[in-house]
mmCIF file of C-alpha atoms in Angstrom:
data_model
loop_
_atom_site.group_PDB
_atom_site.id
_atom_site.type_symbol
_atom_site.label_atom_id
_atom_site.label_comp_id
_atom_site.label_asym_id
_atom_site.label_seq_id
_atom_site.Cartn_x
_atom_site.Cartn_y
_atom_site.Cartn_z
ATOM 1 C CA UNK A 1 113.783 -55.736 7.137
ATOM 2 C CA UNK A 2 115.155 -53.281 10.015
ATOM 3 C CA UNK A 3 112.870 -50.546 10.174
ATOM 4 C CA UNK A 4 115.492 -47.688 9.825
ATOM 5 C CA UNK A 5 116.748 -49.366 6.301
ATOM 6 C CA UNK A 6 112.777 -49.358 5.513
ATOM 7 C CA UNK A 7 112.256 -45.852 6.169
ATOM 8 C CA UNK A 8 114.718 -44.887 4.175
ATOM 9 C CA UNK A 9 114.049 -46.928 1.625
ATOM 10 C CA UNK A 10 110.437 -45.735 1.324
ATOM 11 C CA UNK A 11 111.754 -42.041 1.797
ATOM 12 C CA UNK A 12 113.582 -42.172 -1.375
ATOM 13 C CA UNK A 13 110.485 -44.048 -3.565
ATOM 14 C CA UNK A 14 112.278 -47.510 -3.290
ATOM 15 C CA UNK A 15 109.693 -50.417 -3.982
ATOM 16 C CA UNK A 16 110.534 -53.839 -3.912
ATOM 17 C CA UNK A 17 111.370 -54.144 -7.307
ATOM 18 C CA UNK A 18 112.487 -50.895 -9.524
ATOM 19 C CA UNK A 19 113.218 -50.001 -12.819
ATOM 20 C CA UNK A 20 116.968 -49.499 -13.378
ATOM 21 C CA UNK A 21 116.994 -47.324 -17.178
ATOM 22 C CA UNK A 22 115.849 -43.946 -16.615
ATOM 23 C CA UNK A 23 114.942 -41.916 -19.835
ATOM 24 C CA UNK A 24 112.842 -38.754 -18.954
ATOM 25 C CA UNK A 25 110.875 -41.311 -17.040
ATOM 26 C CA UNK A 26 111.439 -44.922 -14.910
ATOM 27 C CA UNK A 27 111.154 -47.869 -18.037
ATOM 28 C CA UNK A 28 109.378 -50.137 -16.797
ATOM 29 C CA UNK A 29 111.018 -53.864 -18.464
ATOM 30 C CA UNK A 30 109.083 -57.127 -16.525
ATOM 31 C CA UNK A 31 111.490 -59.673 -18.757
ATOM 32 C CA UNK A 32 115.114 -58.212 -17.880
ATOM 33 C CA UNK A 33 117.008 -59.605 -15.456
ATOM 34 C CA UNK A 34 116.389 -59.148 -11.916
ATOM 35 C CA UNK A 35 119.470 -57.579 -9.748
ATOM 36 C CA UNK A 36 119.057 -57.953 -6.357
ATOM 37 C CA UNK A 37 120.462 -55.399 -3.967
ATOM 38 C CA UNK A 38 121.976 -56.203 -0.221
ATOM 39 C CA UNK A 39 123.014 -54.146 2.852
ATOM 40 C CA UNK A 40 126.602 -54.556 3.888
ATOM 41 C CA UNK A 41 125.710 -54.023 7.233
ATOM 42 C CA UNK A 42 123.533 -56.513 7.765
ATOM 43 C CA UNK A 43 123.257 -58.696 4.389
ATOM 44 C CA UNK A 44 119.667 -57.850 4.286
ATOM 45 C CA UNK A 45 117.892 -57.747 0.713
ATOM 46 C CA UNK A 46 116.856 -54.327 0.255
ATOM 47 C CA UNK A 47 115.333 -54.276 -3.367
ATOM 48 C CA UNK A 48 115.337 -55.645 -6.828
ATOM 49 C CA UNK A 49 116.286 -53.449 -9.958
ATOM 50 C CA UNK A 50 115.238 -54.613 -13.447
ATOM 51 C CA UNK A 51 118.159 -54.307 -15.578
ATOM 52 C CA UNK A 52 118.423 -52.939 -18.716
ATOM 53 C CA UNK A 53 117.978 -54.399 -22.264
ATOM 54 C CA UNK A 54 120.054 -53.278 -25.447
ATOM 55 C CA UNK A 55 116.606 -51.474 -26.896
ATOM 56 C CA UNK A 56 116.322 -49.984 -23.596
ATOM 57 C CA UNK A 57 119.805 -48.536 -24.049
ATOM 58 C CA UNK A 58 118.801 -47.371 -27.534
ATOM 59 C CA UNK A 59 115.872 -45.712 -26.635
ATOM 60 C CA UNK A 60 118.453 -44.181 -23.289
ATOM 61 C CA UNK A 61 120.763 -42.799 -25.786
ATOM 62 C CA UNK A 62 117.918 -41.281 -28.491
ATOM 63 C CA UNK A 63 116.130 -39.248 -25.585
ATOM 64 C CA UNK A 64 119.784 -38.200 -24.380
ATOM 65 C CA UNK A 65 120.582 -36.229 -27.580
ATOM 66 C CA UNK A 66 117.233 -34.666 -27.456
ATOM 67 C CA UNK A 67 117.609 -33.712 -24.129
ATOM 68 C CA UNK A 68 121.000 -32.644 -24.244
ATOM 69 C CA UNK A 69 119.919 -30.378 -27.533
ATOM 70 C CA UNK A 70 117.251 -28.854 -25.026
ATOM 71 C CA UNK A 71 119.569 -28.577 -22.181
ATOM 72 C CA UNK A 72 121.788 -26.787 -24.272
ATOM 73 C CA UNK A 73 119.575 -23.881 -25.092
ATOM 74 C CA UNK A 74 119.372 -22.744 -21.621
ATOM 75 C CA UNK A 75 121.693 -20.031 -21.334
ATOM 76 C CA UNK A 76 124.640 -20.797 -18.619
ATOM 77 C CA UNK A 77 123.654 -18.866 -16.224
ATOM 78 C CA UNK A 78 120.531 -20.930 -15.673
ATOM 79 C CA UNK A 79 121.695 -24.012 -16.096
ATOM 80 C CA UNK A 80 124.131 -23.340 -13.010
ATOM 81 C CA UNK A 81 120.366 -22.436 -11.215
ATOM 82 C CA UNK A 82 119.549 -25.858 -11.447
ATOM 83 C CA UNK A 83 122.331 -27.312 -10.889
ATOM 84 C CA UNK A 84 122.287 -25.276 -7.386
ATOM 85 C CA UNK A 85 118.932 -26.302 -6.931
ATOM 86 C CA UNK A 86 119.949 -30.072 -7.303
ATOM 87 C CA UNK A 87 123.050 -29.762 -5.137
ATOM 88 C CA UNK A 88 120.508 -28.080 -2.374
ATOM 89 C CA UNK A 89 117.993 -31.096 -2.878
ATOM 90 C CA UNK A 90 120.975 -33.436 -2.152
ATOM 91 C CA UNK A 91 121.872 -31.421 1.095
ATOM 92 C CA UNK A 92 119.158 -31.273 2.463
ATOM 93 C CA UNK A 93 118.664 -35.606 2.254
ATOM 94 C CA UNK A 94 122.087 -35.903 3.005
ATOM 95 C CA UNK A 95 121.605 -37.885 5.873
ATOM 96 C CA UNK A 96 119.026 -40.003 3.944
ATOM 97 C CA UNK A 97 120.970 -40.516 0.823
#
């Protein structure tokens, strides 16, 4: 693989195969269907991402409510905190991302 696309790659955490369902943490699924993920520029494989199974989804959309129910408690002002801290984040790996 070009050594710029692996840089970045290993920048951002990207292993050769990832977990695609996020739920307060990566699920890790061996027996879902593998994705595999290609550069435009150069049709390069990049990575693999596990997709996600219909419990995986459940358990997605169970830690959602609870999250959103502790989300919500925050009053607005510092929600918008984080939310400034996240679009800083994404700023400063612009370039990267």
């Amino acid at each position: 693989m070009n050594e710029q696309f692996s840089t970045i790659l290993k920048s951002c955490s990207i292993q050769s195969t990832n977990s695609g369902t996020y739920s307060d943490s990566f699920l890790q699924t061996k027996t879902s269907p593998i994705i595999s993920s290609f550069t435009p520029i150069t049709s390069e494989k990049l990575a693999d991402v596990l997709s996600t199974s219909d419990s995986e989804y459940e358990t997605v959309i169970k830690t959602s409510i609870e999250t959103f129910k502790k989300w919500s408690i925050y009053p607005a002002p510092k929600r918008g905190e984080v939310i400034i801290d996240i679009a800083q984040a994404i700023r400063k790996n612009k370039k990267e991302l």
